[in-house]
CSV table of N, CA and C in Angstrom, one decimal:
chain,number,residue,atom,x,y,z
N,152,MET,N,0.8,-1.2,0.0
N,152,MET,CA,0.0,0.0,0.0
N,152,MET,C,0.9,1.3,0.0
N,153,LYS,N,2.1,1.2,-0.5
N,153,LYS,CA,2.9,2.3,-0.5
N,153,LYS,C,2.4,3.3,-1.6
N,154,ILE,N,1.7,2.8,-2.6
N,154,ILE,CA,1.2,3.6,-3.7
N,154,ILE,C,0.2,4.6,-3.1
N,155,GLY,N,-0.7,4.2,-2.3
N,155,GLY,CA,-1.7,5.1,-1.7
N,155,GLY,C,-1.0,6.2,-0.9
N,156,GLN,N,0.0,5.8,-0.2
N,156,GLN,CA,0.7,6.8,0.7
N,156,GLN,C,1.4,7.8,-0.2
N,157,LYS,N,2.0,7.4,-1.3
N,157,LYS,CA,2.7,8.3,-2.2
N,157,LYS,C,1.7,9.3,-2.8
N,158,TYR,N,0.5,8.8,-3.2
N,158,TYR,CA,-0.5,9.6,-3.8
N,158,TYR,C,-1.0,10.7,-2.8
N,159,ALA,N,-1.2,10.2,-1.6
N,159,ALA,CA,-1.8,11.2,-0.6
N,159,ALA,C,-0.7,12.2,-0.3
N,160,ALA,N,0.6,11.8,-0.2
N,160,ALA,CA,1.6,12.8,0.0
N,160,ALA,C,1.7,13.8,-1.1
N,161,ARG,N,1.6,13.3,-2.3
N,161,ARG,CA,1.8,14.2,-3.5
N,161,ARG,C,0.5,15.1,-3.6
N,162,LYS,N,-0.6,14.7,-3.2
N,162,LYS,CA,-1.8,15.6,-3.3
N,162,LYS,C,-1.7,16.7,-2.2
N,163,ALA,N,-1.3,16.3,-1.0
N,163,ALA,CA,-1.1,17.3,0.0
N,163,ALA,C,-0.1,18.4,-0.4
N,164,ALA,N,1.0,17.9,-1.0
N,164,ALA,CA,2.0,18.9,-1.5
N,164,ALA,C,1.5,19.8,-2.5
N,165,ASN,N,0.6,19.4,-3.4
N,165,ASN,CA,0.1,20.3,-4.5
N,165,ASN,C,-0.8,21.4,-3.8
N,166,GLU,N,-1.6,21.0,-2.8
N,166,GLU,CA,-2.4,22.0,-2.1
N,166,GLU,C,-1.6,23.0,-1.4
N,167,ASP,N,-0.5,22.6,-0.9
N,167,ASP,CA,0.3,23.6,-0.1
N,167,ASP,C,1.0,24.6,-1.1
N,168,ASN,N,1.2,24.2,-2.3
N,168,ASN,CA,1.9,25.0,-3.3
N,168,ASN,C,0.9,26.1,-3.8
N,169,MET,N,-0.4,25.9,-3.6
N,169,MET,CA,-1.4,26.9,-4.1
N,169,MET,C,-1.5,28.1,-3.2
N,170,VAL,N,-1.2,27.9,-1.9
N,170,VAL,CA,-1.4,29.0,-0.9
N,170,VAL,C,-0.5,30.2,-1.2
N,171,PRO,N,0.8,30.0,-1.5
N,171,PRO,CA,1.6,31.2,-1.8
N,171,PRO,C,1.1,31.9,-3.1
N,172,LEU,N,0.7,31.2,-4.1
N,172,LEU,CA,0.1,31.8,-5.3
N,172,LEU,C,-1.1,32.6,-5.0
N,173,ILE,N,-2.0,32.1,-4.2
N,173,ILE,CA,-3.2,32.9,-3.8
N,173,ILE,C,-2.8,34.1,-3.1
N,174,ASN,N,-1.8,34.0,-2.2
N,174,ASN,CA,-1.3,35.2,-1.4
N,174,ASN,C,-0.8,36.3,-2.3
N,175,VAL,N,0.0,35.8,-3.3
N,175,VAL,CA,0.6,36.8,-4.3
N,175,VAL,C,-0.5,37.5,-5.1
N,176,VAL,N,-1.4,36.7,-5.6
N,176,VAL,CA,-2.5,37.3,-6.4
N,176,VAL,C,-3.3,38.3,-5.5
N,177,PHE,N,-3.6,37.9,-4.3
N,177,PHE,CA,-4.3,38.8,-3.4
N,177,PHE,C,-3.5,40.1,-3.1
N,178,LEU,N,-2.2,40.0,-2.9
N,178,LEU,CA,-1.4,41.2,-2.6
N,178,LEU,C,-1.3,42.1,-3.8
N,179,MET,N,-1.2,41.5,-5.0
N,179,MET,CA,-1.2,42.3,-6.2
N,179,MET,C,-2.5,43.1,-6.4
N,180,LEU,N,-3.7,42.4,-6.1
N,180,LEU,CA,-5.0,43.0,-6.2
N,180,LEU,C,-5.0,44.2,-5.3
N,181,VAL,N,-4.6,44.0,-4.1
N,181,VAL,CA,-4.7,45.1,-3.1
N,181,VAL,C,-3.7,46.2,-3.5
N,182,PHE,N,-2.6,45.9,-4.0
N,182,PHE,CA,-1.6,46.9,-4.4
N,182,PHE,C,-2.2,47.8,-5.5
N,183,PHE,N,-2.8,47.2,-6.6
N,183,PHE,CA,-3.3,48.0,-7.7
N,183,PHE,C,-4.6,48.8,-7.3
N,184,MET,N,-5.3,48.3,-6.3
N,184,MET,CA,-6.5,49.0,-5.9
N,184,MET,C,-6.1,50.2,-5.1
N,185,VAL,N,-5.0,50.1,-4.3
N,185,VAL,CA,-4.5,51.3,-3.5
N,185,VAL,C,-3.7,52.2,-4.3
N,186,ALA,N,-2.8,51.7,-5.1
N,186,ALA,CA,-1.8,52.6,-5.8
N,186,ALA,C,-2.3,53.1,-7.1
N,187,GLY,N,-3.3,52.4,-7.7
N,187,GLY,CA,-3.8,52.9,-9.0
N,187,GLY,C,-4.7,54.0,-8.9
N,188,GLN,N,-4.6,55.0,-9.7
N,188,GLN,CA,-5.4,56.2,-9.7
N,188,GLN,C,-6.0,56.3,-11.1
N,189,ILE,N,-7.3,56.2,-11.3
N,189,ILE,CA,-8.0,56.2,-12.5
N,189,ILE,C,-7.9,57.6,-13.2
N,190,GLN,N,-8.4,58.6,-12.4
N,190,GLN,CA,-8.5,59.9,-12.9
N,190,GLN,C,-8.2,60.9,-11.7
N,191,LYS,N,-7.5,62.0,-12.1
N,191,LYS,CA,-7.2,63.0,-11.1
N,191,LYS,C,-8.5,63.7,-10.6
N,192,ALA,N,-8.7,63.8,-9.3
N,192,ALA,CA,-9.9,64.4,-8.8
N,192,ALA,C,-9.9,65.9,-9.0
N,193,ASP,N,-11.1,66.5,-9.3
N,193,ASP,CA,-11.2,67.9,-9.5
N,193,ASP,C,-11.1,68.6,-8.1
N,194,PRO,N,-10.5,69.9,-8.1
N,194,PRO,CA,-10.3,70.5,-6.8
N,194,PRO,C,-11.6,70.9,-6.1
N,195,ILE,N,-12.7,71.1,-6.9
N,195,ILE,CA,-14.0,71.4,-6.3
N,195,ILE,C,-15.0,70.5,-7.1
N,196,ALA,N,-16.1,70.3,-6.4
N,196,ALA,CA,-17.2,69.5,-7.0
N,196,ALA,C,-17.9,70.3,-8.0
N,197,VAL,N,-18.0,69.9,-9.3
N,197,VAL,CA,-18.7,70.6,-10.3
N,197,VAL,C,-19.6,69.6,-11.1
N,198,MET,N,-20.8,70.0,-11.3
N,198,MET,CA,-21.7,69.3,-12.1
N,198,MET,C,-21.9,70.0,-13.5
N,199,PRO,N,-21.2,69.6,-14.5
N,199,PRO,CA,-21.2,70.4,-15.8
N,199,PRO,C,-22.6,70.4,-16.4
N,200,PRO,N,-22.9,71.3,-17.3
N,200,PRO,CA,-24.2,71.4,-17.9
N,200,PRO,C,-24.3,70.2,-18.9
N,201,GLU,N,-25.6,69.9,-19.2
N,201,GLU,CA,-25.9,68.8,-20.1
N,201,GLU,C,-25.8,69.2,-21.5
N,202,SER,N,-25.5,68.3,-22.4
N,202,SER,CA,-25.3,68.6,-23.8
N,202,SER,C,-25.7,67.4,-24.6
N,203,ILE,N,-26.1,67.6,-25.8
N,203,ILE,CA,-26.4,66.4,-26.7
N,203,ILE,C,-25.2,66.0,-27.5
N,204,ASN,N,-24.1,66.8,-27.4
N,204,ASN,CA,-22.9,66.5,-28.1
N,204,ASN,C,-22.1,65.6,-27.3
N,205,ASP,N,-21.7,64.4,-27.8
N,205,ASP,CA,-20.9,63.4,-27.1
N,205,ASP,C,-19.5,63.4,-27.6
N,206,HIS,N,-19.1,64.4,-28.3
N,206,HIS,CA,-17.7,64.5,-28.9
N,206,HIS,C,-16.7,64.8,-27.7
N,207,ARG,N,-15.6,64.0,-27.6
N,207,ARG,CA,-14.6,64.2,-26.6
N,207,ARG,C,-13.4,64.7,-27.2
N,208,ALA,N,-12.6,65.5,-26.5
N,208,ALA,CA,-11.3,65.9,-27.0
N,208,ALA,C,-10.3,64.7,-27.1
N,209,GLU,N,-9.5,64.8,-28.0
N,209,GLU,CA,-8.5,63.7,-28.2
N,209,GLU,C,-7.3,63.8,-27.2
N,210,THR,N,-7.1,65.0,-26.8
N,210,THR,CA,-5.9,65.2,-25.8
N,210,THR,C,-6.5,65.9,-24.6
N,211,ASP,N,-5.7,65.8,-23.5
N,211,ASP,CA,-6.0,66.5,-22.3
N,211,ASP,C,-5.8,68.0,-22.5
N,212,PRO,N,-6.5,68.8,-21.7
N,212,PRO,CA,-6.3,70.3,-21.9
N,212,PRO,C,-5.0,70.7,-21.3
N,213,SER,N,-4.4,71.7,-21.9
N,213,SER,CA,-3.2,72.3,-21.4
N,213,SER,C,-3.4,73.0,-20.1
N,214,VAL,N,-4.5,73.6,-19.9
N,214,VAL,CA,-4.9,74.3,-18.7
N,214,VAL,C,-6.3,74.0,-18.4
N,215,ALA,N,-6.7,73.6,-17.2
N,215,ALA,CA,-8.0,73.4,-16.8
N,215,ALA,C,-8.5,74.4,-15.8
N,216,ILE,N,-9.6,75.1,-16.0
N,216,ILE,CA,-10.2,76.1,-15.1
N,216,ILE,C,-11.5,75.5,-14.6
N,217,PHE,N,-11.6,75.6,-13.3
N,217,PHE,CA,-12.8,75.1,-12.6
N,217,PHE,C,-13.6,76.2,-11.9
N,218,VAL,N,-14.9,76.3,-12.1
N,218,VAL,CA,-15.7,77.3,-11.6
N,218,VAL,C,-16.9,76.7,-10.8
N,219,GLY,N,-16.9,77.0,-9.5
N,219,GLY,CA,-17.9,76.4,-8.6
N,219,GLY,C,-19.1,77.3,-8.5
N,220,MET,N,-20.1,76.7,-7.8
N,220,MET,CA,-21.4,77.5,-7.6
N,220,MET,C,-21.2,78.7,-6.8
N,221,ASN,N,-20.3,78.7,-5.8
N,221,ASN,CA,-20.2,79.8,-4.9
N,221,ASN,C,-19.1,80.9,-5.4
N,222,GLY,N,-18.9,80.8,-6.7
N,222,GLY,CA,-17.9,81.8,-7.3
N,222,GLY,C,-16.5,81.3,-7.1
N,223,GLU,N,-16.3,80.1,-6.7
N,223,GLU,CA,-14.9,79.6,-6.5
N,223,GLU,C,-14.3,79.5,-7.8
N,224,LEU,N,-13.0,79.8,-8.0
N,224,LEU,CA,-12.3,79.7,-9.2
N,224,LEU,C,-11.0,79.0,-9.0
N,225,TYR,N,-10.8,77.9,-9.6
N,225,TYR,CA,-9.5,77.2,-9.5
N,225,TYR,C,-8.9,77.1,-10.9
N,226,VAL,N,-7.6,77.4,-11.0
N,226,VAL,CA,-6.8,77.1,-12.2
N,226,VAL,C,-5.9,76.0,-11.9
N,227,GLU,N,-6.1,74.9,-12.6
N,227,GLU,CA,-5.4,73.6,-12.2
N,227,GLU,C,-5.9,73.3,-10.8
N,228,ASP,N,-5.0,73.2,-9.8
N,228,ASP,CA,-5.5,72.9,-8.5
N,228,ASP,C,-5.3,74.1,-7.5
N,229,GLN,N,-5.1,75.3,-8.0
N,229,GLN,CA,-4.8,76.4,-7.1
N,229,GLN,C,-6.0,77.4,-7.2
N,230,PRO,N,-6.4,77.9,-6.1
N,230,PRO,CA,-7.5,79.0,-6.1
N,230,PRO,C,-6.9,80.3,-6.8
N,231,TYR,N,-7.7,80.9,-7.6
N,231,TYR,CA,-7.3,82.1,-8.3
N,231,TYR,C,-8.4,83.2,-8.2
N,232,GLN,N,-8.1,84.4,-8.4
N,232,GLN,CA,-9.0,85.5,-8.7
N,232,GLN,C,-9.1,85.6,-10.2
N,233,VAL,N,-10.3,86.1,-10.6
N,233,VAL,CA,-10.5,86.2,-12.1
N,233,VAL,C,-9.5,87.0,-12.8
N,234,ASN,N,-9.1,88.1,-12.1
N,234,ASN,CA,-8.1,89.0,-12.8
N,234,ASN,C,-6.7,88.5,-12.9
N,235,ASP,N,-6.4,87.4,-12.2
N,235,ASP,CA,-5.1,86.8,-12.3
N,235,ASP,C,-4.9,85.7,-13.3
N,236,VAL,N,-6.1,85.3,-13.9
N,236,VAL,CA,-6.1,84.2,-14.9
N,236,VAL,C,-5.3,84.5,-16.1
N,237,LYS,N,-5.4,85.8,-16.6
N,237,LYS,CA,-4.7,86.2,-17.8
N,237,LYS,C,-3.2,86.0,-17.7
N,238,ALA,N,-2.6,86.5,-16.6
N,238,ALA,CA,-1.2,86.3,-16.5
N,238,ALA,C,-0.7,84.9,-16.4
N,239,TYR,N,-1.5,84.1,-15.7
N,239,TYR,CA,-1.2,82.6,-15.6
N,239,TYR,C,-1.2,82.0,-17.0
N,240,LEU,N,-2.3,82.3,-17.8
N,240,LEU,CA,-2.4,81.7,-19.1
N,240,LEU,C,-1.3,82.1,-20.1
N,241,GLU,N,-0.9,83.4,-20.0
N,241,GLU,CA,0.2,83.9,-20.8
N,241,GLU,C,1.5,83.2,-20.5
N,242,LYS,N,1.7,83.0,-19.2
N,242,LYS,CA,2.9,82.3,-18.7
N,242,LYS,C,2.9,80.8,-19.2
N,243,GLN,N,1.8,80.1,-19.1
N,243,GLN,CA,1.7,78.7,-19.5
N,243,GLN,C,1.9,78.6,-21.0
N,244,PHE,N,1.3,79.5,-21.8
N,244,PHE,CA,1.4,79.5,-23.2
N,244,PHE,C,2.8,79.7,-23.7
N,245,ALA,N,3.5,80.7,-23.1
N,245,ALA,CA,4.9,81.0,-23.4
N,245,ALA,C,5.8,79.8,-23.1
N,246,ALA,N,5.5,79.0,-22.1
N,246,ALA,CA,6.3,77.8,-21.7
N,246,ALA,C,5.9,76.5,-22.5
N,247,ALA,N,4.8,76.6,-23.3
N,247,ALA,CA,4.3,75.4,-23.9
N,247,ALA,C,5.3,75.0,-25.1
N,248,ALA,N,5.5,73.8,-25.2
N,248,ALA,CA,6.4,73.3,-26.3
N,248,ALA,C,5.6,73.3,-27.7
N,249,ASP,N,4.4,72.9,-27.7
N,249,ASP,CA,3.6,72.9,-28.9
N,249,ASP,C,2.5,73.9,-28.8
N,250,LYS,N,2.7,75.0,-29.3
N,250,LYS,CA,1.7,76.1,-29.1
N,250,LYS,C,0.4,75.9,-29.9
N,251,GLN,N,0.5,75.1,-31.0
N,251,GLN,CA,-0.7,74.7,-31.8
N,251,GLN,C,-1.6,73.8,-31.1
N,252,ALA,N,-1.1,73.0,-30.2
N,252,ALA,CA,-1.9,72.1,-29.5
N,252,ALA,C,-2.3,72.6,-28.1
N,253,PHE,N,-2.0,73.8,-27.8
N,253,PHE,CA,-2.4,74.4,-26.5
N,253,PHE,C,-3.8,74.8,-26.5
N,254,TRP,N,-4.6,74.3,-25.5
N,254,TRP,CA,-6.0,74.7,-25.3
N,254,TRP,C,-6.4,74.6,-23.9
N,255,VAL,N,-7.5,75.4,-23.6
N,255,VAL,CA,-8.0,75.6,-22.2
N,255,VAL,C,-9.3,75.0,-22.2
N,256,GLN,N,-9.5,74.3,-21.0
N,256,GLN,CA,-10.9,73.7,-20.8
N,256,GLN,C,-11.5,74.4,-19.6
N,257,ILE,N,-12.7,74.9,-19.7
N,257,ILE,CA,-13.4,75.4,-18.5
N,257,ILE,C,-14.4,74.4,-18.1
N,258,LYS,N,-14.4,74.0,-16.8
N,258,LYS,CA,-15.3,73.1,-16.2
N,258,LYS,C,-16.1,73.9,-15.2
N,259,ALA,N,-17.3,74.3,-15.6
N,259,ALA,CA,-18.1,75.1,-14.7
N,259,ALA,C,-19.4,74.4,-14.4
N,260,ASP,N,-20.0,74.7,-13.2
N,260,ASP,CA,-21.2,74.1,-12.8
N,260,ASP,C,-22.3,74.5,-13.7
N,261,GLY,N,-23.2,73.6,-14.0
N,261,GLY,CA,-24.2,73.8,-15.0
N,261,GLY,C,-25.3,74.8,-14.5
N,262,ALA,N,-25.4,75.1,-13.2
N,262,ALA,CA,-26.4,76.0,-12.7
N,262,ALA,C,-25.8,77.5,-12.7
N,263,ILE,N,-24.6,77.7,-13.1
N,263,ILE,CA,-24.0,79.0,-13.2
N,263,ILE,C,-24.5,79.7,-14.4
N,264,PRO,N,-25.0,80.9,-14.3
N,264,PRO,CA,-25.5,81.7,-15.5
N,264,PRO,C,-24.2,82.1,-16.3
N,265,LEU,N,-24.5,82.2,-17.6
N,265,LEU,CA,-23.4,82.5,-18.6
N,265,LEU,C,-22.8,83.9,-18.2
N,266,GLU,N,-23.5,84.8,-17.7
N,266,GLU,CA,-23.0,86.1,-17.4
N,266,GLU,C,-21.9,86.0,-16.4
N,267,GLU,N,-21.9,85.1,-15.5
N,267,GLU,CA,-20.9,84.9,-14.5
N,267,GLU,C,-19.6,84.3,-15.1
N,268,LEU,N,-19.7,83.7,-16.2
N,268,LEU,CA,-18.5,83.1,-16.9
N,268,LEU,C,-17.9,84.0,-17.9
N,269,ARG,N,-18.6,85.1,-18.2
N,269,ARG,CA,-18.0,86.1,-19.2
N,269,ARG,C,-16.7,86.6,-18.8
N,270,PRO,N,-16.5,87.0,-17.5
N,270,PRO,CA,-15.1,87.6,-17.2
N,270,PRO,C,-14.0,86.5,-17.4
N,271,ILE,N,-14.3,85.3,-17.2
N,271,ILE,CA,-13.2,84.3,-17.4
N,271,ILE,C,-12.9,84.1,-18.9
N,272,PHE,N,-14.0,84.1,-19.7
N,272,PHE,CA,-13.8,84.1,-21.2
N,272,PHE,C,-13.0,85.3,-21.7
N,273,GLU,N,-13.3,86.4,-21.0
N,273,GLU,CA,-12.6,87.7,-21.4
N,273,GLU,C,-11.1,87.6,-21.0
N,274,GLN,N,-10.8,87.0,-19.9
N,274,GLN,CA,-9.4,86.9,-19.5
N,274,GLN,C,-8.7,86.0,-20.5
N,275,ILE,N,-9.3,84.9,-21.0
N,275,ILE,CA,-8.7,84.0,-21.9
N,275,ILE,C,-8.5,84.7,-23.3
N,276,ARG,N,-9.5,85.5,-23.7
N,276,ARG,CA,-9.4,86.2,-24.9
N,276,ARG,C,-8.2,87.2,-24.8
N,277,GLN,N,-8.1,87.9,-23.7
N,277,GLN,CA,-7.1,88.9,-23.6
N,277,GLN,C,-5.7,88.2,-23.5
N,278,ALA,N,-5.6,87.0,-23.1
N,278,ALA,CA,-4.3,86.3,-23.1
N,278,ALA,C,-4.0,85.8,-24.5
N,279,GLY,N,-4.9,86.0,-25.5
N,279,GLY,CA,-4.5,85.7,-26.9
N,279,GLY,C,-4.8,84.3,-27.3
N,280,LEU,N,-5.6,83.6,-26.4
N,280,LEU,CA,-5.9,82.2,-26.7
N,280,LEU,C,-7.3,82.0,-27.4
N,281,THR,N,-7.3,81.1,-28.4
N,281,THR,CA,-8.5,81.0,-29.1
N,281,THR,C,-9.1,79.5,-29.0
N,282,LYS,N,-8.3,78.6,-28.5
N,282,LYS,CA,-8.8,77.2,-28.4
N,282,LYS,C,-9.3,77.0,-26.9
N,283,VAL,N,-10.6,77.1,-26.8
N,283,VAL,CA,-11.3,77.0,-25.5
N,283,VAL,C,-12.4,76.0,-25.6
N,284,SER,N,-12.6,75.2,-24.6
N,284,SER,CA,-13.7,74.3,-24.5
N,284,SER,C,-14.4,74.4,-23.2
N,285,LEU,N,-15.7,74.3,-23.2
N,285,LEU,CA,-16.5,74.2,-22.0
N,285,LEU,C,-17.0,72.8,-21.9
N,286,ALA,N,-16.5,72.2,-20.7
N,286,ALA,CA,-16.9,70.8,-20.4
N,286,ALA,C,-18.4,70.6,-20.2
N,287,THR,N,-18.9,69.6,-20.8
N,287,THR,CA,-20.3,69.3,-20.6
N,287,THR,C,-20.4,67.8,-20.3
N,288,GLN,N,-21.6,67.4,-19.9
N,288,GLN,CA,-21.9,65.9,-19.8
N,288,GLN,C,-23.0,65.6,-20.7
N,289,LEU,N,-23.0,64.3,-21.1
N,289,LEU,CA,-24.1,63.9,-22.1
N,289,LEU,C,-25.4,63.9,-21.4
N,290,GLU,N,-26.4,64.4,-22.1
N,290,GLU,CA,-27.8,64.6,-21.6
N,290,GLU,C,-28.4,63.2,-21.4
N,291,ARG,N,-29.0,63.1,-20.2
N,291,ARG,CA,-29.7,61.8,-19.9
N,291,ARG,C,-31.1,61.8,-20.5
N,292,GLY,N,-31.5,60.6,-20.9
N,292,GLY,CA,-32.8,60.5,-21.5
N,292,GLY,C,-33.9,60.8,-20.4
N,293,GLN,N,-35.1,61.3,-20.9
N,293,GLN,CA,-36.2,61.6,-20.0
N,293,GLN,C,-36.9,60.3,-19.6
N,294,PRO,N,-37.3,60.1,-18.4
N,294,PRO,CA,-38.0,58.8,-18.0
N,294,PRO,C,-39.3,58.7,-18.5
């Protein structure tokens, strides 16, 4: 009956070899869940206006401007005053390697009236930039 003992020993050895593999897979899963970042978070919560246009830009914006409901204005991740936006944009445009691909994205809350966004658009125009995009979200179907 030595055959039965060898088979039992071999079966137990195979089960023991699976434990380290399971541990490694579990550790890799935890590592990618903790270390992986899908998308950079916006500095303030913004709910963009709805649009029927589902066209997305092929590249990321060179500069992102965020406008909140309470008049908060962030350029990239830093709070700004409206009058300081022009100088920042001119500096970033001068430092850009590809000036043809330079563009600005405004991500404003959908409840903000257009009149409150006009000063920001004016600052962008005064900086000499013409490629500007207003971020929107795809309109949801009516129930």
